[in-house]
mmCIF file of C-alpha atoms in Angstrom:
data_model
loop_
_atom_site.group_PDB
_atom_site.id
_atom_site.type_symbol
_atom_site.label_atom_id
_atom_site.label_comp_id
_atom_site.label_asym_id
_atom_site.label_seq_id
_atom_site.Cartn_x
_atom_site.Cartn_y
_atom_site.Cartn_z
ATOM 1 C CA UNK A 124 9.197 20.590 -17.896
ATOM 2 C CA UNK A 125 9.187 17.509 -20.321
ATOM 3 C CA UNK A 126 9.979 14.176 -20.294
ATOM 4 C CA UNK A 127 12.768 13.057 -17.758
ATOM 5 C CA UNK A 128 12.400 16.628 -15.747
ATOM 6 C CA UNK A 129 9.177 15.382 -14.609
ATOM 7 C CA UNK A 130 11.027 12.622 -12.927
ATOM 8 C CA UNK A 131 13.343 14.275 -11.879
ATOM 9 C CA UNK A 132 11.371 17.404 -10.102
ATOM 10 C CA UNK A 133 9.810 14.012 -8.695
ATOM 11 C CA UNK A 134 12.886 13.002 -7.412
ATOM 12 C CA UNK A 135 13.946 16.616 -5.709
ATOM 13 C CA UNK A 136 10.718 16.879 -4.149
ATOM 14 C CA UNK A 137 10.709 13.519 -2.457
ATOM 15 C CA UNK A 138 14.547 14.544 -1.063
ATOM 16 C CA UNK A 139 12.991 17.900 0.030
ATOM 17 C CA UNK A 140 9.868 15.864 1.737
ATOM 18 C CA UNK A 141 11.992 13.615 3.306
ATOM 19 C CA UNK A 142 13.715 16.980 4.605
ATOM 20 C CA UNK A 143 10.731 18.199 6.459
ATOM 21 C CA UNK A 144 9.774 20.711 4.127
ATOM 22 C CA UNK A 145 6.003 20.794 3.404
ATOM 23 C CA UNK A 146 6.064 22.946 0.339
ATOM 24 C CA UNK A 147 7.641 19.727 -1.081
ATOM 25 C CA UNK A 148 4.074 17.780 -0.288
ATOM 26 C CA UNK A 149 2.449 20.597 -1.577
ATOM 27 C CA UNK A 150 4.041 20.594 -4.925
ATOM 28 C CA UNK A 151 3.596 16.459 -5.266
ATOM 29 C CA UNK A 152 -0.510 17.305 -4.490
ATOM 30 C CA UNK A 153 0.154 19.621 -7.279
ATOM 31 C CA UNK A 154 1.393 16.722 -9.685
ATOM 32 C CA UNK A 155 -1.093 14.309 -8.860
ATOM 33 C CA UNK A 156 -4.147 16.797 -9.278
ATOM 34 C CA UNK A 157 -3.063 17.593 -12.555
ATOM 35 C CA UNK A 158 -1.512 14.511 -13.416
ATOM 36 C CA UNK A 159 1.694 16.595 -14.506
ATOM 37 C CA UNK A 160 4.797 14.205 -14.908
ATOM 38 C CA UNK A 161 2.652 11.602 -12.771
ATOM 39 C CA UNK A 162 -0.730 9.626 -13.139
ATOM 40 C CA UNK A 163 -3.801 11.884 -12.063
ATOM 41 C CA UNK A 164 -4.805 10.651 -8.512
ATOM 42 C CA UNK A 165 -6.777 13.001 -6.700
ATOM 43 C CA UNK A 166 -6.803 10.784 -3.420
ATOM 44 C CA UNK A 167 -2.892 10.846 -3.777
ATOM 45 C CA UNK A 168 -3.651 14.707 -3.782
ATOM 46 C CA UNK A 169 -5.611 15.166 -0.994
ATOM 47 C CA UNK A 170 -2.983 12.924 0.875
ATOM 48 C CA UNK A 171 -0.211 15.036 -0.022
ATOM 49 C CA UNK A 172 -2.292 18.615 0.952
ATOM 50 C CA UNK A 173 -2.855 16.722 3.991
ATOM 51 C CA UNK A 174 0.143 16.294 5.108
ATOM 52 C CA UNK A 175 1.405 19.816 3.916
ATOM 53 C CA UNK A 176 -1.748 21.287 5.505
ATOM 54 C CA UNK A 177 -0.163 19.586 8.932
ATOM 55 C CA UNK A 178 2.578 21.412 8.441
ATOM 56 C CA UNK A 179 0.906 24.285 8.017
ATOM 57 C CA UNK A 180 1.095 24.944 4.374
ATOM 58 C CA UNK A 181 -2.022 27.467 4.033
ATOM 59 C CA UNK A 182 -2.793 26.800 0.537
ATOM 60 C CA UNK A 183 -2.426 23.139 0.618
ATOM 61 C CA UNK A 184 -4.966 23.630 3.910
ATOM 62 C CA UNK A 185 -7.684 25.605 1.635
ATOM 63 C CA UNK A 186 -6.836 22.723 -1.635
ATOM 64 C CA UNK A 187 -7.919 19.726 1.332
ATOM 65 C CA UNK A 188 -10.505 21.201 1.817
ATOM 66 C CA UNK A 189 -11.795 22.180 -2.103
ATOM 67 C CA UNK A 190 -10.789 18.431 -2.416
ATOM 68 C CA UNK A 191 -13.382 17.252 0.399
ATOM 69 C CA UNK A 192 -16.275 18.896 -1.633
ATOM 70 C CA UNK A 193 -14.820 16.515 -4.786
ATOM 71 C CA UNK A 194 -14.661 13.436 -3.562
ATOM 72 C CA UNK A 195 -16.659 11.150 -2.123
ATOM 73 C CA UNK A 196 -16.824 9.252 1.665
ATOM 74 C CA UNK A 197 -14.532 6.722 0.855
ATOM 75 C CA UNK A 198 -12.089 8.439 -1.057
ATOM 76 C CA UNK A 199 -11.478 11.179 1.478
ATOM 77 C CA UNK A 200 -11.006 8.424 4.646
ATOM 78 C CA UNK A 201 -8.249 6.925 1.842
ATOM 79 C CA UNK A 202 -6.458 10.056 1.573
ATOM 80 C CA UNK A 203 -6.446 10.584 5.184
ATOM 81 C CA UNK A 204 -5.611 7.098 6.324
ATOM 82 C CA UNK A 205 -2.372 7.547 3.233
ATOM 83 C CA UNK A 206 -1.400 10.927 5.170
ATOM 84 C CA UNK A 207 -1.610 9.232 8.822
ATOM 85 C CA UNK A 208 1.331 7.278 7.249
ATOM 86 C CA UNK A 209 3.138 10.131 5.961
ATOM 87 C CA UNK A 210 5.077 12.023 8.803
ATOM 88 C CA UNK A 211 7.664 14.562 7.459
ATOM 89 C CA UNK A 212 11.093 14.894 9.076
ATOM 90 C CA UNK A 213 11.120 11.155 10.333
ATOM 91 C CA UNK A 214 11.914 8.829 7.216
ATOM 92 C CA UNK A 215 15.251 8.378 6.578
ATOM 93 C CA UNK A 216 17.297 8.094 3.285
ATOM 94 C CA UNK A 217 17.629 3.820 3.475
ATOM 95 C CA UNK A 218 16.735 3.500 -0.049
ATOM 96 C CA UNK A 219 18.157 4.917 -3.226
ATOM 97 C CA UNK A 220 16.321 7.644 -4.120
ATOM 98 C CA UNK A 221 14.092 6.177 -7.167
ATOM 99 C CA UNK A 222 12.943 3.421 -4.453
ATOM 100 C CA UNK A 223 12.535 5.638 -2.013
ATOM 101 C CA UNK A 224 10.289 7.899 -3.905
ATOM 102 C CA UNK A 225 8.104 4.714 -5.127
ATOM 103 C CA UNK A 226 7.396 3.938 -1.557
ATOM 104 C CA UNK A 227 6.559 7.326 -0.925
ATOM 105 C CA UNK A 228 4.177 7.992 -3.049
ATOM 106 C CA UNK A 229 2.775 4.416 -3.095
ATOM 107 C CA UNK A 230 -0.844 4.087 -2.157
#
C-alpha cells in the first residue's frame, strides 16, 4: 500500500472496529508496531492487541504479551488504561468517519 491507501485501510479498519470485529484492532496494533501508514507507537499497539486479545484474537493475545517484555511499567498501565476505553461493538457512527477514526485512535 502507498500513500493515500494507508489512510484509507485506516479508515476500513476503524468501520470494521466500530463493527465489533477484533481482527480490525488487530490489524491497527499491526500499523502502529511498525509504524506502517501511521506513526510508530508501541503503547498504541499494545492497546489495540489488548482489546483484540479481549475479543479473543489469539495472536493479538501472544503480541500483548511479547509487548509486556518491551516496555516498561508505565507504558504497559498506558496501554491498558487506552484499551479500558476501547469497547468494541458499543461506539456508534456519530462522527464522519475521518473524525471518528482520530478519536479512536487518539491517546
Amino acid at each position: 500500500m502507498k500513500g493515500g491507501r494507508y489512510q484509507n485501510a485506516l479508515a476500513w479498519f476503524t468501520r470494521a472496529l466500530v463493527s465489533g470485529h477484533p481482527r480490525a484492532s488487530h490489524n491497527l496494533a499491526k500499523m502502529f508496531g511498525t509504524g506502517v501508514g501511521v506513526t510508530k507507537d508501541v503503547v498504541e499497539s499494545y492497546k489495540w492487541h489488548l482489546v483484540a486479545a479481549r475479543y479473543g484474537h489469539a495472536d493479538s493475545k501472544d503480541a500483548a504479551k511479547a509487548l509486556e517484555g518491551m516496555l516498561d511499567r508505565n507504558q504497559i498501565e498506558a496501554g491498558r488504561q487506552r484499551a479500558e476505553m476501547i469497547q468494541l461493538g458499543t461506539m456508534r457512527m456519530l462522527l464522519k468517519p475521518e473524525e471518528l477514526a482520530r478519536e479512536l485512535l487518539r491517546p
